[in-house]
Coordinates of C-alpha atoms in Angstrom, one line a residue:
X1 CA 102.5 103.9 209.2
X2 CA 105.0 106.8 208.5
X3 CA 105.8 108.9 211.4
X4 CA 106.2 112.2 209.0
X5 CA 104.9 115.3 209.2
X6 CA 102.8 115.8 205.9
X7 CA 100.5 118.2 204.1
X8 CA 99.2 116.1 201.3
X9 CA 98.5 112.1 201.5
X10 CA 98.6 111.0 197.8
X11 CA 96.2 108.2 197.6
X12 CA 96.1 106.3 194.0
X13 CA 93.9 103.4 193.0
X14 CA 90.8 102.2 191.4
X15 CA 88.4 103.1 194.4
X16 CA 85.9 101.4 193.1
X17 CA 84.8 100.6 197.1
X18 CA 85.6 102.2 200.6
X19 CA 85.8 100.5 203.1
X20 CA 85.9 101.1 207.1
X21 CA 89.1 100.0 207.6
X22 CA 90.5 103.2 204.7
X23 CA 88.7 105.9 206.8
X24 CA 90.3 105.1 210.0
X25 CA 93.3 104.7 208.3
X26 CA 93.1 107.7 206.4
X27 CA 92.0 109.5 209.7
X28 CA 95.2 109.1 211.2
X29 CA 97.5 109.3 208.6
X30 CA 96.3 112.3 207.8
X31 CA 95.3 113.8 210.6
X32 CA 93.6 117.1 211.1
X33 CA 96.1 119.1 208.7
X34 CA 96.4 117.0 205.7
X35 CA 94.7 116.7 202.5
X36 CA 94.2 113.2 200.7
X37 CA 94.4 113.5 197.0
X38 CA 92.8 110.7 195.5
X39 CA 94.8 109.4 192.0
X40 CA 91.6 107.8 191.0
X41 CA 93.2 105.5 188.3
X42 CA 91.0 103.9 185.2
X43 CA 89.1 106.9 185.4
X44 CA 87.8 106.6 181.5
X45 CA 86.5 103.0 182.2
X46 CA 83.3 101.8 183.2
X47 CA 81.3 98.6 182.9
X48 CA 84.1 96.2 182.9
X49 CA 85.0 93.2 185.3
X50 CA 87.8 95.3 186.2
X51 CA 86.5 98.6 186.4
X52 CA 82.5 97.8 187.3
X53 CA 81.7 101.4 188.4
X54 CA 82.5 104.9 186.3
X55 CA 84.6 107.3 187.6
X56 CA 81.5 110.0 188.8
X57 CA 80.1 107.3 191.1
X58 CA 83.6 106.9 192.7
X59 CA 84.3 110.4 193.1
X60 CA 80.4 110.9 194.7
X61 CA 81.7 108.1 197.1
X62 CA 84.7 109.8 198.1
X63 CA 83.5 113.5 198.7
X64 CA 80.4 111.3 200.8
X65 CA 83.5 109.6 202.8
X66 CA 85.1 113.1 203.2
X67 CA 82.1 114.3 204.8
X68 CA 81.5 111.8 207.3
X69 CA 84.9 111.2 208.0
X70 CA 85.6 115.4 208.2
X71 CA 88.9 114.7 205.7
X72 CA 90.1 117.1 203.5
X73 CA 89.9 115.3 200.0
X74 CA 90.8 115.9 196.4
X75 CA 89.9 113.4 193.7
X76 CA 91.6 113.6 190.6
X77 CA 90.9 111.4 187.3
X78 CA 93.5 110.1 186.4
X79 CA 92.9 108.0 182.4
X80 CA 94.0 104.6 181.6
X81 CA 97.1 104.5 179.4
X82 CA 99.7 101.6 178.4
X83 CA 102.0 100.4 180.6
X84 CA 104.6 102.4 181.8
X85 CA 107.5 102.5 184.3
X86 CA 106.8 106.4 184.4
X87 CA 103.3 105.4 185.7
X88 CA 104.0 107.6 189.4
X89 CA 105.4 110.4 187.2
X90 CA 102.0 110.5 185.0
X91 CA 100.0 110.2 188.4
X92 CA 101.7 113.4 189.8
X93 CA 101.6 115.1 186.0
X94 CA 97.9 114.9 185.9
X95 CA 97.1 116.0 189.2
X96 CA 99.4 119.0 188.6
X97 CA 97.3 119.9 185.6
X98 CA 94.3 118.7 187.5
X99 CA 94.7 121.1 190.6
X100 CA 97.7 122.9 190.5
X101 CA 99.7 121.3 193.0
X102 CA 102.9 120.2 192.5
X103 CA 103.4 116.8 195.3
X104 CA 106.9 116.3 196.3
X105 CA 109.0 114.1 198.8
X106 CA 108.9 117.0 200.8
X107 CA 105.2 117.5 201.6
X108 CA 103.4 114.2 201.1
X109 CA 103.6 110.5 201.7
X110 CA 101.7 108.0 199.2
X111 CA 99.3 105.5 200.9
X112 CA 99.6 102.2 198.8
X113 CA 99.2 98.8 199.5
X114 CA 100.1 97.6 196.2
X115 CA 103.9 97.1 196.4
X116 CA 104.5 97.4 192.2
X117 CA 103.3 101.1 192.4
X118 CA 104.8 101.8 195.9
X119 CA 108.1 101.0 194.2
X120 CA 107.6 103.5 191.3
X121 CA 106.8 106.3 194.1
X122 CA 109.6 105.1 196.3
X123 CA 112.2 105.5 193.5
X124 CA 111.3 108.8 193.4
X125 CA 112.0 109.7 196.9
X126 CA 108.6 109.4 198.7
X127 CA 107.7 107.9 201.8
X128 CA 104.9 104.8 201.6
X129 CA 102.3 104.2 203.9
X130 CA 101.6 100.5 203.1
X131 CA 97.6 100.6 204.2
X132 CA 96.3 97.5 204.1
X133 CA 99.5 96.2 203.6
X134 CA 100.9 98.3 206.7
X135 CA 103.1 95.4 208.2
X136 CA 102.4 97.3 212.2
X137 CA 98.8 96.1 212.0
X138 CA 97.8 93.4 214.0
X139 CA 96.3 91.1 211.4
X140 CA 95.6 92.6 207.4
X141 CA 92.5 94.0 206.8
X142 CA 90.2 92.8 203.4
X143 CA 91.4 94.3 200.5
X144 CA 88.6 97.2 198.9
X145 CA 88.5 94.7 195.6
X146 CA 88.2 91.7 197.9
X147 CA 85.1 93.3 199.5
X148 CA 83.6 93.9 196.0
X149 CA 84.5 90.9 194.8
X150 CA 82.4 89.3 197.9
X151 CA 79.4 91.7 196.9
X152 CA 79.8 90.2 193.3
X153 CA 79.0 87.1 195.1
X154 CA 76.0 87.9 196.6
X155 CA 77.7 87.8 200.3
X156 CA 76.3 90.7 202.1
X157 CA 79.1 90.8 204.7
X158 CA 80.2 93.5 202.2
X159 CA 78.2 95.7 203.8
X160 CA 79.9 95.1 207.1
X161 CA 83.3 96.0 205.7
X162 CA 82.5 98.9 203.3
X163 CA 82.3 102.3 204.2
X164 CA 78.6 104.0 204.6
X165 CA 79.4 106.6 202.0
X166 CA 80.0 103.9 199.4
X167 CA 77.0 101.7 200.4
X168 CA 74.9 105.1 200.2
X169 CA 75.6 105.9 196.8
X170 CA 75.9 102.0 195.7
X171 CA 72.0 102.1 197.0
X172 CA 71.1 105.5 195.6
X173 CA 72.2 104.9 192.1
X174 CA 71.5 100.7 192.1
X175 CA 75.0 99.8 191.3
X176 CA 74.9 96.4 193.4
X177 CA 73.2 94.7 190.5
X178 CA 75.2 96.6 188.3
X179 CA 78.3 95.3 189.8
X180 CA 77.4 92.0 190.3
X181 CA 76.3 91.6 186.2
X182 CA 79.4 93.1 185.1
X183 CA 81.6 91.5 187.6
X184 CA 80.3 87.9 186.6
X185 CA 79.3 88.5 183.3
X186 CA 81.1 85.2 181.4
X187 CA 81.2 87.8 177.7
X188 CA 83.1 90.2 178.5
X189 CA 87.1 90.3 179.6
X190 CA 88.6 92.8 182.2
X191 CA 88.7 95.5 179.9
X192 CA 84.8 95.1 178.3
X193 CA 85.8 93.5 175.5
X194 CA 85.1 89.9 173.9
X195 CA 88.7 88.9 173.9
X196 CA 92.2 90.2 174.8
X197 CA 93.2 89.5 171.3
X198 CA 91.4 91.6 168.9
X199 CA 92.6 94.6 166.8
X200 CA 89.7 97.2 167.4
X201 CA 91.5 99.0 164.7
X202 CA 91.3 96.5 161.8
X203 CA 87.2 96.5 163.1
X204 CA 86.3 99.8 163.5
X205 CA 87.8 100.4 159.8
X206 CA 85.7 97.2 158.6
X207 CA 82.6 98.7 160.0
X208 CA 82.9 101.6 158.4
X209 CA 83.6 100.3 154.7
X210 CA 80.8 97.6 155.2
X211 CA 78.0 100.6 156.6
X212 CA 76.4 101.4 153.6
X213 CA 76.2 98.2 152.3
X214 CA 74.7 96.9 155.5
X215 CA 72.5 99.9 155.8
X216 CA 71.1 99.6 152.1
X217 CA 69.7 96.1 153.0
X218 CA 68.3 96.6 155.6
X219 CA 66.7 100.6 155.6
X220 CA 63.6 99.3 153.5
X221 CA 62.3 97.2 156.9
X222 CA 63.0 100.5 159.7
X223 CA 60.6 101.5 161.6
X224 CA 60.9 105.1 162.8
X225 CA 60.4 106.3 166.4
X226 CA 62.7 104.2 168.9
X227 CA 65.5 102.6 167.2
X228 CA 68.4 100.5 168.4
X229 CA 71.5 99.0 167.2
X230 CA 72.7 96.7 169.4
X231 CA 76.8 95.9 168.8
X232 CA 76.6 99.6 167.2
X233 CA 80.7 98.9 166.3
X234 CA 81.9 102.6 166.3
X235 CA 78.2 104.1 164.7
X236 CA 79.1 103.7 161.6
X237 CA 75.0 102.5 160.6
X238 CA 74.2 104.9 162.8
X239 CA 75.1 107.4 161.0
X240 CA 73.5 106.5 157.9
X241 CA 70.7 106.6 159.6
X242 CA 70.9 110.0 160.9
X243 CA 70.9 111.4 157.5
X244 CA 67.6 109.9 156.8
X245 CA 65.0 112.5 156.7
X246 CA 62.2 110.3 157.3
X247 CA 63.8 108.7 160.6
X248 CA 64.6 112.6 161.6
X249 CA 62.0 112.4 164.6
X250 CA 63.4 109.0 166.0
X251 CA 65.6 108.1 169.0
X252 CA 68.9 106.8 167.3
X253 CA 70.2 104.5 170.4
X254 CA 73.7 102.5 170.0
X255 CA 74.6 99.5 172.7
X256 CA 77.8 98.5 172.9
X257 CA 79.9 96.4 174.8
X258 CA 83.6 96.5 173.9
X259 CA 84.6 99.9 175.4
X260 CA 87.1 100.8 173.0
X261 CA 84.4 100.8 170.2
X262 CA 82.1 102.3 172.5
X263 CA 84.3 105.2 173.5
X264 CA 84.4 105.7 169.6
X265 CA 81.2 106.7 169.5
X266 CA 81.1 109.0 172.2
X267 CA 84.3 110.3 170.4
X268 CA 82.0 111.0 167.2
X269 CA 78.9 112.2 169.3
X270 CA 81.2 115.0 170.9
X271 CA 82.7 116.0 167.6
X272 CA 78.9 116.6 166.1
X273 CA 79.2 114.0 163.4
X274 CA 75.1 113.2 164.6
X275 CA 72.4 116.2 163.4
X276 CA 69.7 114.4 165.3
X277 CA 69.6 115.8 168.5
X278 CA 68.5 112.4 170.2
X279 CA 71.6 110.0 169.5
X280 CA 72.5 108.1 172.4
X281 CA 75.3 105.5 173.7
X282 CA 75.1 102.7 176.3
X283 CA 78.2 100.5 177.0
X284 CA 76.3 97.8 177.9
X285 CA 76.3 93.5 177.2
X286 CA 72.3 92.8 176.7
X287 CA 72.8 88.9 178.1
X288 CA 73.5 90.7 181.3
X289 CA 70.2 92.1 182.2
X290 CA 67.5 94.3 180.0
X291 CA 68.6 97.5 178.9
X292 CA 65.5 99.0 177.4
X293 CA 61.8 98.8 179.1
X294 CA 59.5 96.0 178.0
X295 CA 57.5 97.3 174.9
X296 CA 59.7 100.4 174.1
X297 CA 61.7 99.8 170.8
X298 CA 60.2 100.2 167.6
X299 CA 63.2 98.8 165.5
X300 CA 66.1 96.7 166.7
X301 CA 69.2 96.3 164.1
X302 CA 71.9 93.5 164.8
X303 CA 74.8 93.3 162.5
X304 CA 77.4 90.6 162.9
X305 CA 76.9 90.2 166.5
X306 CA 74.5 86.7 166.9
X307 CA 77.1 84.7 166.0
X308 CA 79.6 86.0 168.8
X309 CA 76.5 85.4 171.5
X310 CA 76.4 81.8 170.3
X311 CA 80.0 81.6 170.4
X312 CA 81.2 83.1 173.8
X313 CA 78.2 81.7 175.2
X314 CA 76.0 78.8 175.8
X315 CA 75.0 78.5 171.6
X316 CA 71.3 78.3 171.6
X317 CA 70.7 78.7 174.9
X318 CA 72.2 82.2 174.8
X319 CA 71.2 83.2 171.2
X320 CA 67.6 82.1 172.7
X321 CA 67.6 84.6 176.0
X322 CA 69.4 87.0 173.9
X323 CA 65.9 86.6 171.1
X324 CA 63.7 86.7 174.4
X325 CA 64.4 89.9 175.2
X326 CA 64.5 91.6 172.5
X327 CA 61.2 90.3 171.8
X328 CA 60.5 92.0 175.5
X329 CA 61.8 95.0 174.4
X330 CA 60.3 95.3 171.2
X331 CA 56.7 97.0 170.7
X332 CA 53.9 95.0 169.4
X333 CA 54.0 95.2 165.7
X334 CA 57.8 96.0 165.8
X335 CA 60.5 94.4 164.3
X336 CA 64.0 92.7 164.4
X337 CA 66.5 92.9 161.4
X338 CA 69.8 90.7 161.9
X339 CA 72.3 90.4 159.3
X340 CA 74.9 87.7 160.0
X341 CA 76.5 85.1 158.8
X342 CA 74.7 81.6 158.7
X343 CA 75.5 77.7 158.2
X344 CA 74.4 75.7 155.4
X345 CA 70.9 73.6 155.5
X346 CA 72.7 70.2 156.3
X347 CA 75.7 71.1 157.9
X348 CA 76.7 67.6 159.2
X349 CA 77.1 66.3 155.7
X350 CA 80.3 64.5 154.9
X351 CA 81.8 66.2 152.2
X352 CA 85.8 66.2 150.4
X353 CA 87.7 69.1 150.8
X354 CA 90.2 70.0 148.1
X355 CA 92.6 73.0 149.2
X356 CA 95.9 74.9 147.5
X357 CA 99.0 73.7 149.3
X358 CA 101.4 75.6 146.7
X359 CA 100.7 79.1 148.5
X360 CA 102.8 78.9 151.1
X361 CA 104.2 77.0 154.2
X362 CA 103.9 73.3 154.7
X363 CA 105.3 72.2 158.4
X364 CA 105.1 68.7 159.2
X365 CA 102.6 69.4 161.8
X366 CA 100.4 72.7 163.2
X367 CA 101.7 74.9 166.1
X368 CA 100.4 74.3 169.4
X369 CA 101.2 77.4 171.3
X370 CA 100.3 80.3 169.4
X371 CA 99.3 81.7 172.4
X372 CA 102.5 82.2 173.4
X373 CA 103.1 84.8 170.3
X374 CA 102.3 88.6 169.9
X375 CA 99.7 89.2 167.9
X376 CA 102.4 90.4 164.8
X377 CA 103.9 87.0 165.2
X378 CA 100.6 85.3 164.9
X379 CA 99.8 87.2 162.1
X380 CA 103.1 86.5 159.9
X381 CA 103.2 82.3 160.8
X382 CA 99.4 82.3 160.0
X383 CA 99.6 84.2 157.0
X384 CA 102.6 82.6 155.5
X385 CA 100.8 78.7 155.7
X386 CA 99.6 77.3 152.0
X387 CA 95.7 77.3 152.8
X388 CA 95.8 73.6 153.0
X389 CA 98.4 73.9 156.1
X390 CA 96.2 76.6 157.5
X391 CA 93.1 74.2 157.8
X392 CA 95.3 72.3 160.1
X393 CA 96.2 75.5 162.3
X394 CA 92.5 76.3 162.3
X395 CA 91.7 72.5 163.3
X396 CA 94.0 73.4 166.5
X397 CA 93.0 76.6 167.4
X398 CA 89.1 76.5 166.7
X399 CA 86.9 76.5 170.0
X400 CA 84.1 74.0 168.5
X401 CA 86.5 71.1 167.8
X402 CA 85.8 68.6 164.4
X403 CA 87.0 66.0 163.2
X404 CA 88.5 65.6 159.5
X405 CA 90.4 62.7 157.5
X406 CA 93.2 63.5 155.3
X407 CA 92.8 61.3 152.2
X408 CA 96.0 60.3 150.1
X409 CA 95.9 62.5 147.6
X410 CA 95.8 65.3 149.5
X411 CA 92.3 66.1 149.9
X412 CA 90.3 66.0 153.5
X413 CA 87.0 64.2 154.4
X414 CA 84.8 66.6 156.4
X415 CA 81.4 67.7 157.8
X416 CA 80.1 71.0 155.7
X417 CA 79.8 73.0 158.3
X418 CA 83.2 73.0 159.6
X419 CA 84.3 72.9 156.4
X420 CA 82.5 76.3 155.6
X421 CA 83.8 77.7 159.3
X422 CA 87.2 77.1 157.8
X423 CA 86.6 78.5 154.6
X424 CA 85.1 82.0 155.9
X425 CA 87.4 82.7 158.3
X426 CA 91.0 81.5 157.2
X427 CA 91.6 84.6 155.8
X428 CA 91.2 86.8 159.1
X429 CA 94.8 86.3 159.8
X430 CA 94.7 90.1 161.3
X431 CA 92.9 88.8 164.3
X432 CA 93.4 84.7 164.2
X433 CA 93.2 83.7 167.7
X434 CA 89.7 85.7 168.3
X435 CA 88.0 84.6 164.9
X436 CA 88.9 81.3 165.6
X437 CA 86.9 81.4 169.2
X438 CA 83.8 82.1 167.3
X439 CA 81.2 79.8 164.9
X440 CA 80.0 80.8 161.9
X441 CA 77.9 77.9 160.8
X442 CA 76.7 77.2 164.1
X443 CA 72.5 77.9 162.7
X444 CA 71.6 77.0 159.4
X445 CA 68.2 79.3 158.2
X446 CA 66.0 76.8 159.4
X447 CA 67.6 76.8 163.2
X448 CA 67.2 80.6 163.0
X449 CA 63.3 80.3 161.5
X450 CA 62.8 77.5 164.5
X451 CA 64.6 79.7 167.3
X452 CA 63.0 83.4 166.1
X453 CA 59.5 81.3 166.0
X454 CA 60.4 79.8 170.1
X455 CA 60.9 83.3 171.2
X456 CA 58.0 84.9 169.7
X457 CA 58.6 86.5 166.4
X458 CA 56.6 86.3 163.5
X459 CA 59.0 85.7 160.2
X460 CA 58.5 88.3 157.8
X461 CA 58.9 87.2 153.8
X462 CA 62.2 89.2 153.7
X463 CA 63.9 87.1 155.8
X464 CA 66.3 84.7 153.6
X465 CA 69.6 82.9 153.4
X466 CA 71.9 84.6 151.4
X467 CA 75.3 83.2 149.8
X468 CA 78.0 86.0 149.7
X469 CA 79.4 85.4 145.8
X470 CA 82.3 88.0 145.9
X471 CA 83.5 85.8 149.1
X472 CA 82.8 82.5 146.8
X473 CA 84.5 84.1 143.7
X474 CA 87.6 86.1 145.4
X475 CA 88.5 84.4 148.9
X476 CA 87.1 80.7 148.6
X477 CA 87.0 79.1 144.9
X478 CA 90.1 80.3 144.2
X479 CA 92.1 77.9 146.1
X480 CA 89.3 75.7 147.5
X481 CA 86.8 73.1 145.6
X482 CA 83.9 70.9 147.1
X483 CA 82.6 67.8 146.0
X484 CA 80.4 64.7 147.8
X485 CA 81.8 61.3 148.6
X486 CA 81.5 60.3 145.2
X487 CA 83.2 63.5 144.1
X488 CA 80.4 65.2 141.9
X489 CA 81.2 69.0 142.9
X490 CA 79.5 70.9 144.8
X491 CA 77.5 74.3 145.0
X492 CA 79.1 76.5 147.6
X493 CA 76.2 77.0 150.1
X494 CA 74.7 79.8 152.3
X495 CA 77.1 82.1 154.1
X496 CA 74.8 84.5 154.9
X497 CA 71.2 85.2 156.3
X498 CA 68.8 88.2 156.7
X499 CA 65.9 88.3 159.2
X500 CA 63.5 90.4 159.2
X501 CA 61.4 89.3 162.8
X502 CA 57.9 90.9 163.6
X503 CA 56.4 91.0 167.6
X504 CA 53.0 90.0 166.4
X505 CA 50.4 93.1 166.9
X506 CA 48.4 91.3 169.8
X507 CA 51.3 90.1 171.7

């Protein structure tokens, strides 16, 4: 611990959780002269495995610590940007704006036990008090994100080493669960998305193109009063159904879980792009726990978004949980509406392949390591391969593994199914190495009639599979043909389904 006199201790970090071991250290640091400014870092995240709890809890936590520990605090916000070696200049920028003060060498000493950031403070001339890392303890103290990381465990020795403020406002706003779901949720990466690899960009422009579309085939089965679209993208259906006049006196409700679509919508709420007074955003993942109360949604609307819960989870098992609570959720006499893509009826069919291998690249042999690339370099490899080399990529990289025969004259012997999850998604060379973690085909129509039917729901006559012809005529047949064993051709089959899912009246 620094020996200099000091008015301000500049204290950055997540603070997420305080622990015993930071007030006492903080107490004598400080002393009874100097004021702690809190750099509370990440402050625009929430509900992520690495950011668990939003940034008004934390601050509620420190001005509780301040209190009982009589310190002098400041917390400052300080929002998530990229990586940067001027990261200790954008901390003292912001708290400048923030408060007014301007920290220098002079006046304060930066507690930090992380010793990347106590470098970037140190190269500009400040002292460091290491904290937990402070080599004049006796033995080092539990991290803060240790501790939490024992609460997301269910180990209440938490409690012993956190701070009472923390554990009072953890208790007072239920944030245990809360932590522990988002902390172990197996969906969602650090940053509360599906995976570290996918342009939100390229989606949030998709959504918006595909809305009205969407919206038109599906607005005919909406029930007004309470309704929900759950992976709302940035709004975009949303939207189109705030200018409804008939839905004018309904809750418009959008759940999200990747947090930079999420923070879209907020984005669009603030700028007044909503008339209805009653549009509202949760950032949450509905396989972690239930979001709505039992019996309180007249309409839920899922676009796009079974397929990933079969995908990054446990298939059926999770599509199932995810069907049995929204079938909680849903009021009797309500319905379900999912638009997404589907398998064909016999999926494991052997079937012959003929693709276009004049269209590009030929290597002797798929890339094994595209994980190695940036995503621009992923992009140019994948999308210069003939679409005949690109099944052979996609053979490498797809999570739900198959097997296929090359025959001699160039064709391939494979089941349907993998050859339509092949066919639908080898043109999504934009975002390669997250399309290829996900199923289409993994439900045919009569696995999703079988599994709506096990959770509860009552299959209304609208529901249907549906083949997608502009993706048949413009992305598939072109370079692409089908045919059995005995090579009769084939039709193209479903890509598509629609389900239209009642909660039986007496239920």
């Amino acid at each position: 611990m620094t020996d200099l006199p000091t008015r301000f201790v500049l204290f950055p970090g997540r603070h997420h959780l305080l622990t015993r071991f930071q007030a006492d250290y903080l107490s004598r640091l400080a002393g009874d002269e100097a004021t702690v400014v809190w750099a509370v870092t990440s402050a625009n995240h929430e509900n992520t495995r690495r950011n668990p709890v939003a940034y008004h809890r934390r601050e509620a936590a420190i001005e509780r610590f301040s209190v009982l520990t009589g310190l002098r605090s400041l917390a400052v916000p300080i929002f998530d940007t990229a990586y940067t070696d001027a990261f200790a200049e954008v901390t003292l920028k912001s708290i400048a704006v923030a408060t007014g003060l301007e920290l220098t060498p002079a006046d304060t000493v930066v507690a930090c036990s992380t010793p990347e950031v106590a470098k970037l403070y140190e190269r500009l001339g400040f002292a460091i008090a290491q904290v937990e890392a402070d080599p004049g303890l006796s033995e080092a103290p539990e991290r803060p994100w240790d501790v939490l990381l024992r609460l997301a465990a269910g180990d209440e020795t938490w409690r012993a080493l956190t701070h009472p403020a923390t554990i009072d406002v953890f208790e007072r706003y239920r944030l245990v669960e809360a932590i522990r779901s988002v902390v172990n949720d197996p969906l969602v990466g650090d940053e509360g998305g599906l995976t570290v690899t996918r342009d939100y960009r390229t989606y949030v422009e998709a959504f918006a193109s595909a809305a009205q579309r969407k919206w038109d085939s599906v607005r005919r089965y909406v029930q007004p009063g309470r309704i929900v679209d759950i992976g709302c993208g940035a709004g975009a259906v949303l939207e189109l159904a705030d200018r409804e006049a008939a839905l004018r006196e309904s809750d418009l409700i959008g759940v999200e879980v990747a947090r930079h679509l999420y923070q879209e919508c907020l984005h669009k709420k603030a700028q007044g792009v909503f008339r209805n007074a009653n549009v509202y955003f949760f950032h949450r993942n509905v396989l972690g726990g239930a979001v709505f109360k039992d019996r309180s949604v007249d309409t839920t609307l899922t676009f796009a978004l079974t397929h990933e819960i079969w995908s990054y989870g446990r298939q059926r098992e999770s599509l199932l949980q995810f069907a049995r609570r929204i079938h909680d959720h849903t009021v009797p006499g309500g319905v379900w509406i999912n638009s997404d893509v589907c398998g064909p009826d016999d999926p494991g069919r052997p079937v012959i392949l003929r693709l276009t291998a004049d269209d590009g690249d030929n290597p002797a042999s798929p890339r094994r390591d595209l994980a190695d690339l940036t995503s621009a370099e992923v992009r140019r490899y994948v999308s210069g391969l003939s679409t005949r080399a690109r099944l052979d990529q996609f053979a490498v990289d797809f999570a739900f593994g198959f097997d296929y025969e090359p025959l001699a004259d160039g064709a391939v012997r494979l089941a349907l199914g993998a050859a339509m999850d092949y066919l639908t998604r080898k043109d999504y060379t934009d975002n390669w190495l997250s399309e290829t973690k996900e199923q289409f085909c993994g439900l045919s129509f009569a696995g999703w009639t079988a599994l709506l039917t096990e959770a509860g729901f009552e299959i209304g006559p609208a529901s249907a599979p549906v083949r997608n012809d502009w993706v048949i005529d413009n992305r598939i047949a072109p370079v692409a043909s089908l045919t059995d064993l005995d090579g009769r051709p084939l039709e193209w089959p479903t890509t598509h389904v629609l389900t239209v899912a009642h909660r039986p009246r007496n239920a």
